[in-house]
Short mmCIF file of C-alpha atoms in Angstrom, two decimals:
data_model
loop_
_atom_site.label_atom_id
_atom_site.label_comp_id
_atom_site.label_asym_id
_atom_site.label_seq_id
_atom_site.Cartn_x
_atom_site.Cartn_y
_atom_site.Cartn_z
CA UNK A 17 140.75 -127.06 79.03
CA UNK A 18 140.52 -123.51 77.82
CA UNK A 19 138.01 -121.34 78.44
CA UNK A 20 136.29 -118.60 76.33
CA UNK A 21 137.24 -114.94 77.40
CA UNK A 22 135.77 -114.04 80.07
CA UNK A 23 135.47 -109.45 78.73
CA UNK A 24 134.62 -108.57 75.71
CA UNK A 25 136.87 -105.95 74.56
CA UNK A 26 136.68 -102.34 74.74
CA UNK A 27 136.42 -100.60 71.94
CA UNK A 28 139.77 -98.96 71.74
CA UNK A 29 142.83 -98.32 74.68
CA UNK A 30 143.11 -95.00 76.89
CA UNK A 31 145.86 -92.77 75.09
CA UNK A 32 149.05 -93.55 76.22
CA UNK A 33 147.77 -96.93 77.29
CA UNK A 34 149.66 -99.03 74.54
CA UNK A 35 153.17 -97.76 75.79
CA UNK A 36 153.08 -98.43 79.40
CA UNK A 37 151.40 -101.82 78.51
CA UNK A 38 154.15 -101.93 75.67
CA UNK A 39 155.84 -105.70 77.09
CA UNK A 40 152.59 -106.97 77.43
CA UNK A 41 150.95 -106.01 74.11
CA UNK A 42 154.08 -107.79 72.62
CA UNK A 43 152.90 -111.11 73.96
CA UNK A 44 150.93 -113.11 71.39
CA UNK A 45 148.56 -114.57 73.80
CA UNK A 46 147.63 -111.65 74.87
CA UNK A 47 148.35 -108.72 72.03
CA UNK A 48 146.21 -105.34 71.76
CA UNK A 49 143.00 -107.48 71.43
CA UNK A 50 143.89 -109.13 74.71
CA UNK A 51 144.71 -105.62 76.14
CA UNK A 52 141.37 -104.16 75.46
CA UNK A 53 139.86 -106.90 77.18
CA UNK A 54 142.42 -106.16 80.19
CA UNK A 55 141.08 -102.34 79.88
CA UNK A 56 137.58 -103.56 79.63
CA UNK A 57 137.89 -105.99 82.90
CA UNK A 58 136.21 -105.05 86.47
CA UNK A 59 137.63 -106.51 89.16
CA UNK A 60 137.09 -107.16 92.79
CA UNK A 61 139.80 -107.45 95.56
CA UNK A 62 138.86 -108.38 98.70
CA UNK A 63 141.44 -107.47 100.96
CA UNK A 64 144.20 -105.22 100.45
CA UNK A 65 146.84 -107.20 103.02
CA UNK A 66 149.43 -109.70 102.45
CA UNK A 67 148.17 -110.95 98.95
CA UNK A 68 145.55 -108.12 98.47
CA UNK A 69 149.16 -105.98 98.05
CA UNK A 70 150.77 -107.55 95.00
CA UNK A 71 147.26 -108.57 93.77
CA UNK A 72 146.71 -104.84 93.67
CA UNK A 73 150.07 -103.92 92.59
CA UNK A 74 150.18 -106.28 89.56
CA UNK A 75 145.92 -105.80 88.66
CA UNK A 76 147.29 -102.04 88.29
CA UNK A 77 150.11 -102.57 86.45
CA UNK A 78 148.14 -105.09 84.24
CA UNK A 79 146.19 -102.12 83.11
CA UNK A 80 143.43 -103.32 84.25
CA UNK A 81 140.51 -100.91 83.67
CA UNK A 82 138.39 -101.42 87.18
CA UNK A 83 139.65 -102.10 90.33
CA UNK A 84 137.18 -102.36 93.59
CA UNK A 85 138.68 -102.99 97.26
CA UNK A 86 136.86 -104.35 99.67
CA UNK A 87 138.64 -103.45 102.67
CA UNK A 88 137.91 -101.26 106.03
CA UNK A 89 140.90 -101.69 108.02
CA UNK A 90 143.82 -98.73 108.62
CA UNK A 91 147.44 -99.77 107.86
CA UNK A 92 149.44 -101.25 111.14
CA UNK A 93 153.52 -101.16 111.59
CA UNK A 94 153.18 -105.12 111.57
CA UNK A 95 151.60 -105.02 108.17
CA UNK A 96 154.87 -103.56 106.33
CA UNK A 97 157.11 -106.37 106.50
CA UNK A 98 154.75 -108.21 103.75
CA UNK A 99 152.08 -105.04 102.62
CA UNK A 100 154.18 -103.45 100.09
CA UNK A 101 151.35 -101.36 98.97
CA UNK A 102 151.99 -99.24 101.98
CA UNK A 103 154.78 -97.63 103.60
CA UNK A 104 155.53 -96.33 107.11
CA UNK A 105 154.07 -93.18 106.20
CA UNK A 106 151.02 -94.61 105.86
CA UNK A 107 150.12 -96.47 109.16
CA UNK A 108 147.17 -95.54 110.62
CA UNK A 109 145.77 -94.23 107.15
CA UNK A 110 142.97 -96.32 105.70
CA UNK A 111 144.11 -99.49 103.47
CA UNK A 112 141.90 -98.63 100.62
CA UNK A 113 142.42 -95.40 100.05
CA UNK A 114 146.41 -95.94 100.53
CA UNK A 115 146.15 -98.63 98.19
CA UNK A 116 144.15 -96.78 95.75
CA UNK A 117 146.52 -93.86 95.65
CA UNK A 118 149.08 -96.16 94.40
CA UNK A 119 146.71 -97.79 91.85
CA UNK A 120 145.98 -94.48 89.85
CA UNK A 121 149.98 -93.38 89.88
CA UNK A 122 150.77 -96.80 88.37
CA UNK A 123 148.16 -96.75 85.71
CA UNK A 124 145.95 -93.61 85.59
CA UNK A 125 143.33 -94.86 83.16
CA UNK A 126 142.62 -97.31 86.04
CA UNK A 127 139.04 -96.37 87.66
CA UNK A 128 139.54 -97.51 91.46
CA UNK A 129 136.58 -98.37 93.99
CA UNK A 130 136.62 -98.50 97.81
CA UNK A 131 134.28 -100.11 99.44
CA UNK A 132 135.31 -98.98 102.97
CA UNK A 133 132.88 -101.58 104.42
CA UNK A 134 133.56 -105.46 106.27
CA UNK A 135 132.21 -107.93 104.20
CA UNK A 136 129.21 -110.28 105.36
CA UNK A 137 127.17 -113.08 104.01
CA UNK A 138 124.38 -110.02 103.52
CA UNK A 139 126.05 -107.60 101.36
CA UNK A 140 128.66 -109.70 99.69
CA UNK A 141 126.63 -110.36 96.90
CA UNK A 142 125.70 -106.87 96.52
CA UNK A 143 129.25 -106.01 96.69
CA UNK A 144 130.82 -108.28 93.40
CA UNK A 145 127.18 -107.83 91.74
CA UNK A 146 129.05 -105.45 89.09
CA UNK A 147 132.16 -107.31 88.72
CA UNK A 148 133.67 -109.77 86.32
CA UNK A 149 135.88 -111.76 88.95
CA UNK A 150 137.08 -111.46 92.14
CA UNK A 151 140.39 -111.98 94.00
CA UNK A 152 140.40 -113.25 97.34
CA UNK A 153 142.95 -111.81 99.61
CA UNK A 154 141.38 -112.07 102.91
CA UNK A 155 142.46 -113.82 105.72
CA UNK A 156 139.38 -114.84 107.88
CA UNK A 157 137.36 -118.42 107.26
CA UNK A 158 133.87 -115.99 107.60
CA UNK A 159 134.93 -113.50 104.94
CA UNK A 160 136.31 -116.40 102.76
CA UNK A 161 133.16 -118.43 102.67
CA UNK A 162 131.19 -115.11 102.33
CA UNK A 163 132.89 -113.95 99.09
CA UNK A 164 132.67 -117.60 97.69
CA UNK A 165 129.06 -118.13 98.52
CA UNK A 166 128.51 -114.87 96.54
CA UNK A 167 130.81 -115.88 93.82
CA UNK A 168 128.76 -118.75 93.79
CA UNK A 169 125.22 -117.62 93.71
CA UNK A 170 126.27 -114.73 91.34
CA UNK A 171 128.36 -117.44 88.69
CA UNK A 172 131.61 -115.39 88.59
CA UNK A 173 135.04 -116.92 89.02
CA UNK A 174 136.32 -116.32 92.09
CA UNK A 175 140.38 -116.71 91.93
CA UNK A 176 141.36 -118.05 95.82
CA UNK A 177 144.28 -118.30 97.57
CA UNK A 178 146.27 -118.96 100.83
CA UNK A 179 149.30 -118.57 102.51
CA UNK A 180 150.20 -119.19 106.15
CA UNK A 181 153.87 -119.71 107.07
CA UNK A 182 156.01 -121.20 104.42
CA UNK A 183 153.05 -122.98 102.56
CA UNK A 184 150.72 -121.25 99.93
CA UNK A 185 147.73 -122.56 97.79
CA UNK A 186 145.88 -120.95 94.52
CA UNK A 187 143.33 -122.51 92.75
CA UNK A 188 140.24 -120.53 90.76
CA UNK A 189 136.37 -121.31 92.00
CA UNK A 190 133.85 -120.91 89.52
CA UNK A 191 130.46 -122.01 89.64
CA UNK A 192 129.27 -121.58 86.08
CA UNK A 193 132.08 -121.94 83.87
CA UNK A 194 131.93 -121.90 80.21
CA UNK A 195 133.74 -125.61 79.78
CA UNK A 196 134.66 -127.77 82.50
CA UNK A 197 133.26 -129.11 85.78
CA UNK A 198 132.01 -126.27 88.32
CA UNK A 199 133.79 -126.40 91.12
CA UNK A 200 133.49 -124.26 94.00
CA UNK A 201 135.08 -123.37 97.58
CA UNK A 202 132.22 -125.35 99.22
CA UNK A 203 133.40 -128.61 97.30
CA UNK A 204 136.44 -128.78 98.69
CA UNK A 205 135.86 -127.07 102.34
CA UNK A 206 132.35 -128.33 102.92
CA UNK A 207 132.44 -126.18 106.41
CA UNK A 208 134.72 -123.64 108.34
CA UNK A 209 136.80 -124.58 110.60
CA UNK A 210 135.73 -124.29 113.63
CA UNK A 211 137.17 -121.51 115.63
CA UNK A 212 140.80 -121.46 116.64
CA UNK A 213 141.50 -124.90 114.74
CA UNK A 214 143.78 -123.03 112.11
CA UNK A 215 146.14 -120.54 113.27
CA UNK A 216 146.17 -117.38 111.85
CA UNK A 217 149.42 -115.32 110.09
CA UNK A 218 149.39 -112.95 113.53
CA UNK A 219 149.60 -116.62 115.81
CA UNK A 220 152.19 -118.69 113.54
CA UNK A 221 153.82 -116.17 110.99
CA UNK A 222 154.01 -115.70 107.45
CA UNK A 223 157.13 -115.27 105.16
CA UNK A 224 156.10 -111.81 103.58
CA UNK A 225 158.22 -113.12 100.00
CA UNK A 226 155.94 -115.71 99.71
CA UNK A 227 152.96 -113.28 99.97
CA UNK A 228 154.43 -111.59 96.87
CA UNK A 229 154.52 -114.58 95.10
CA UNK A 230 151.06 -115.96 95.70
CA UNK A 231 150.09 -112.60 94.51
CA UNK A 232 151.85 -112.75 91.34
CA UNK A 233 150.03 -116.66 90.31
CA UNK A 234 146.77 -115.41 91.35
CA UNK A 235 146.96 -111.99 88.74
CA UNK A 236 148.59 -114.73 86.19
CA UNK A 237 144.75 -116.62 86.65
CA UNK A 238 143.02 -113.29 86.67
CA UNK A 239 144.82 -112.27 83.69
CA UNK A 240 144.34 -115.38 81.72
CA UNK A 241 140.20 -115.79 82.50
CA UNK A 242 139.77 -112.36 81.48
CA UNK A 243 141.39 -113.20 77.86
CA UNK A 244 140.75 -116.34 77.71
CA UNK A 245 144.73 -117.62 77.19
CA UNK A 246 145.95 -120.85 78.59
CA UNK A 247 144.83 -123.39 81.18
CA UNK A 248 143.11 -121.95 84.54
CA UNK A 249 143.49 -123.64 87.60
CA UNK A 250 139.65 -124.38 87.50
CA UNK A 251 139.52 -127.82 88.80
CA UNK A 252 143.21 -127.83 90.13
CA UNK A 253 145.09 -126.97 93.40
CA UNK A 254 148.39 -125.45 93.43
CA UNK A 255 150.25 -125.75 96.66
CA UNK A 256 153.61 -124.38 97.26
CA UNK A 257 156.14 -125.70 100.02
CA UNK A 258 158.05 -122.61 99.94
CA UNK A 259 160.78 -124.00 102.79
CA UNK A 260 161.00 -127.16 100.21
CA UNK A 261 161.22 -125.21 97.33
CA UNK A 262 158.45 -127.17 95.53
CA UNK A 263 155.20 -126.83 93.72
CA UNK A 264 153.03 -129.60 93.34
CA UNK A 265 149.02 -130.02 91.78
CA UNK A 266 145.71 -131.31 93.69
CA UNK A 267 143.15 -132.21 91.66
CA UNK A 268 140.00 -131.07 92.73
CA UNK A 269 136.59 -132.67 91.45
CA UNK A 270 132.98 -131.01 92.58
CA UNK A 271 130.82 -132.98 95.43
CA UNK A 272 127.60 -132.75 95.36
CA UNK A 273 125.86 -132.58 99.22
CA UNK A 274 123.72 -134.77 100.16
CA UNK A 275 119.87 -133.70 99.86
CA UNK A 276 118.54 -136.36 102.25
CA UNK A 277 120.16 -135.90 105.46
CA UNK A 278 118.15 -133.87 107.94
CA UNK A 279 119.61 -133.00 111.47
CA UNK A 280 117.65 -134.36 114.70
CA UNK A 281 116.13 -131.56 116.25
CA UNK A 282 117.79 -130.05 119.03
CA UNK A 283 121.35 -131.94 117.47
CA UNK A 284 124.13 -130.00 116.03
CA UNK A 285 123.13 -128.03 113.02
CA UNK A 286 124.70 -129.34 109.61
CA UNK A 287 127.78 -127.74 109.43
CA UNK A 288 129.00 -128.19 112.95
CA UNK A 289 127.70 -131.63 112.25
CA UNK A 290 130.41 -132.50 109.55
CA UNK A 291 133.30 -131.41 111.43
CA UNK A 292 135.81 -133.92 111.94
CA UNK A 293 136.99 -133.57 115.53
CA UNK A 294 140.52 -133.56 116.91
CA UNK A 295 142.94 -136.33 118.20
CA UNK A 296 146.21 -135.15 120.32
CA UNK A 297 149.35 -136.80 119.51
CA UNK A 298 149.33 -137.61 123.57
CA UNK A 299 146.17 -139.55 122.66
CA UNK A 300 146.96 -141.12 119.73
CA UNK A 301 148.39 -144.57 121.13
CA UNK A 302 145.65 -144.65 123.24
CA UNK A 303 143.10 -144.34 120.89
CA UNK A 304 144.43 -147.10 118.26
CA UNK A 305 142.74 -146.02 115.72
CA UNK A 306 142.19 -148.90 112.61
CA UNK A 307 142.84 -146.89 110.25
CA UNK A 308 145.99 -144.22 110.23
CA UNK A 309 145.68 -142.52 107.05
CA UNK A 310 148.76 -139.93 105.14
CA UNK A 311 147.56 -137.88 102.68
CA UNK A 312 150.77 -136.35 101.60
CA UNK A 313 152.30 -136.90 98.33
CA UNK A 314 153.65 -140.44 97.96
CA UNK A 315 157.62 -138.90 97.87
CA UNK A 316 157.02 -138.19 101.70
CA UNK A 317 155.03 -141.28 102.43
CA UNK A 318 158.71 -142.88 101.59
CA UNK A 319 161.06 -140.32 103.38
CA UNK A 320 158.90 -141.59 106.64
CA UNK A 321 155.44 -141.56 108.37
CA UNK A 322 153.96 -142.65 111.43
CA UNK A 323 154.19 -146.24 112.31
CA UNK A 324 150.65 -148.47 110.63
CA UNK A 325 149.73 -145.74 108.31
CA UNK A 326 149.08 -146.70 104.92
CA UNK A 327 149.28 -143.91 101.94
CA UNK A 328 146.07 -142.34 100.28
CA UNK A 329 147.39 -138.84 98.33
CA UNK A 330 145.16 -136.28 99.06
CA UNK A 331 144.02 -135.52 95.30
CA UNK A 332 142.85 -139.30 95.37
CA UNK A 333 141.19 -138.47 98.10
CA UNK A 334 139.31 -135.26 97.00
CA UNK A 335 139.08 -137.30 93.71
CA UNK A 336 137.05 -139.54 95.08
CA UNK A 337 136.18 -139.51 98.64
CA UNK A 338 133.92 -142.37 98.95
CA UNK A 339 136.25 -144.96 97.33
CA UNK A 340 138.74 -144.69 100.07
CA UNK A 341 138.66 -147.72 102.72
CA UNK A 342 137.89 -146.79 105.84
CA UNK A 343 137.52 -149.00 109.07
CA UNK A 344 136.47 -148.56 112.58
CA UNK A 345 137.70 -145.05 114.26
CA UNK A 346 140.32 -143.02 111.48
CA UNK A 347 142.89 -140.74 111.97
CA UNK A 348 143.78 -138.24 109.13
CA UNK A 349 147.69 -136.39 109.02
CA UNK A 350 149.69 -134.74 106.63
CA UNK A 351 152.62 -132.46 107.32
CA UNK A 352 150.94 -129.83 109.43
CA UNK A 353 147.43 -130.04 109.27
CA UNK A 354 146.34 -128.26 105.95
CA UNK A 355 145.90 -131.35 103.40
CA UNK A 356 144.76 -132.71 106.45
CA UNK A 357 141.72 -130.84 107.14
CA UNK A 358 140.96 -131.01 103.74
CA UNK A 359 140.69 -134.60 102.99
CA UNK A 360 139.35 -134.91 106.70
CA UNK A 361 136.25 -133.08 105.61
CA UNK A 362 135.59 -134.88 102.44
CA UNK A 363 135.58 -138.15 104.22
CA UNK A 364 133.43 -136.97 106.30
CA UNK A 365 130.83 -135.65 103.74
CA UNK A 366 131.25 -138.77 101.59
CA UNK A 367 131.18 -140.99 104.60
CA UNK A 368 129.03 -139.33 107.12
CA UNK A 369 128.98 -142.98 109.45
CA UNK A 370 132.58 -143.30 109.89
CA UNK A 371 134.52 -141.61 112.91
CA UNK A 372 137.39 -139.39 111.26
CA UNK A 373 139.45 -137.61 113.20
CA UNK A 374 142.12 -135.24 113.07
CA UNK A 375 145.76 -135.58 114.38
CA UNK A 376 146.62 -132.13 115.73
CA UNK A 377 150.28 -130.78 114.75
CA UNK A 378 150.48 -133.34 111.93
CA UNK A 379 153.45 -135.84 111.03
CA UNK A 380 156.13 -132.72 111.69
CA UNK A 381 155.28 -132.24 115.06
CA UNK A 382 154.65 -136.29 115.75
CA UNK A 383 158.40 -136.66 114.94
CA UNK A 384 159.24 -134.18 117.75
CA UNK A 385 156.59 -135.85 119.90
CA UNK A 386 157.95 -139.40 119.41
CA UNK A 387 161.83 -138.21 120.15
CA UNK A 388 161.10 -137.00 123.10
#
């Protein structure tokens, strides 16, 4: 569904402006009406890292007319191999100012902000305050929810995404949008993992390329909510298998919490509460669970699972959570543990009863498991 623009134009482009933005300005969709919005458009990066790089890179290039990083961290030698805002000259400088160096030689007009500062629940808010959108490009579950919770509460689209190893996601959060259903982080990852559950890039790797290429989609949304031009991914997932070399949608539909449910004093507060906890594949046999669910696409469901599971996609899961059968003690798998953990957590908010579990390492490493 389209959605109105999210700038109003400004009143007329920098000189100079309309031939380094020449290629773009020939684009119908976009044209010099499009462009002033571009030039008119504030906003917020947090994170100038693996994705925060190209994000920044491409925002720049983009002409867009406001740039703010949220970032307090100096470059490291290990950041170059997917960082291309920096360079080995750079290490040990600060991020933000590197990366705003290389904003204003790409497009001067461009009016950068640092905020040299770690973002927190309490100043997040105060942070994106003066911005249209944001881009997230950090890589910690307390930042993440931060930036979305403030997203939330101020009604700006907040343009996600995630990459660890050879598997990326982008989808756009927006709790007020002009058409559509709201949907926001906290819909589809009631709670953060708990700590150490999901690896980070510095424990299992990242391909830097596929950094770059996250980058690129999530400046495509920014672009396109800031003009108004084609379909956001507002409501959908995008997931890249980048070892696969395949691209695939998750719908996504808004959940509201339940408003009734009080925790026992002295219990487990809410969030910890609707945690799904964590099977071994060692204890897996043991356990028999009743019901052995794989959310992966039905094309893998075929090409082989674990023995009693029955298929339930993950998008008809997050669909519709509370439709899905569930009996007795359930184990949730997918290839590796992200669609997983997703689906995992919206059984559990839609069926707060049931025992759902999580089986650790996923179906890749249960075929390893089982051949040995």
């Amino acid at each position: 569904m389209p959605l109105a623009p999210l700038v109003e134009p400004a009143a007329a482009l920098p000189p100079g402006e309309a031939e380094r933005a020449a290629r773009q300005l020939r684009l119908l969709q976009v044209g010099e009406v499009g462009q002033r919005r571009i030039r008119a458009a504030r906003v917020g990066v947090l994170g100038a890292g693996g994705l925060g790089s190209p994000v920044l890179l491409y925002l720049a290039s983009a002409g867009i007319g406001t740039i703010g990083i949220v970032d307090d961290d100096v470059v490291d030698a290990s950041n170059l191999q997917r960082q291309i805002v920096f360079t080995v000259d750079d290490v040990g400088k600060f991020k933000g100012s590197v990366a705003a160096d290389r904003i204003r030689s790409l497009s001067p007009h461009t009016t950068v902000i640092e905020h040299r500062e770690h973002l927190t629940p309490e100043n997040a808010e105060q942070i994106f305050a003066d911005y249209d959108l944001v881009i997230d490009g950090s890589d910690t579950f307390s930042t993440r929810y931060a930036v979305a919770d403030a997203c939330a509460a101020l009604g700006i689209p907040l343009v996600w995404g995630s990459v660890l190893q050879f598997d990326a996601q982008a989808t756009v959060f927006w709790s007020t949008p002009s058409s559509g259903q709201p949907v926001t982080l906290r819909d589809v990852f009631p709670v953060a993992p708990a700590p150490g559950e999901v690896p980070s890039c510095a424990e299992a790797g990242v391909l830097g390329a596929l950094c770059g290429q996250l980058g690129g989609i999530l400046v495509t949304e920014a672009v396109k909510l800031i003009c108004g031009i084609g379909e956001s991914l507002l409501g959908r997932m995008l997931v890249l298998d980048g070892l696969g070399a395949r691209t695939r949608e998750v719908p996504l539909v808004a959940t509201a919490p339940p408003t009734d449910w009080v925790p026992d004093e002295g219990s487990q507060d809410a969030a910890t509460a609707a945690r799904p906890t964590h099977v071994a594949l060692s204890d897996l046999e043991s356990l028999a669970p009743e019901t052995l669910l794989d959310v992966r696409e039905p094309d893998e469901f075929a090409r082989g699972t674990i023995p009693g599971a029955v298929s339930v996609p993950l998008g008809e899961v997050l669909s519709d959570a509370a439709s899905v059968p569930l009996a007795g003690t359930v184990v949730v798998f997918c290839q590796q543990g992200p669609r997983a953990r997703a689906a995992a957590h919206a059984l559990t908010a839609a069926h707060p009863s049931a025992d759902i579990r999580l089986l650790e390492g996923g179906y890749a490493d249960w075929t390893e498991w089982s051949r040995a």
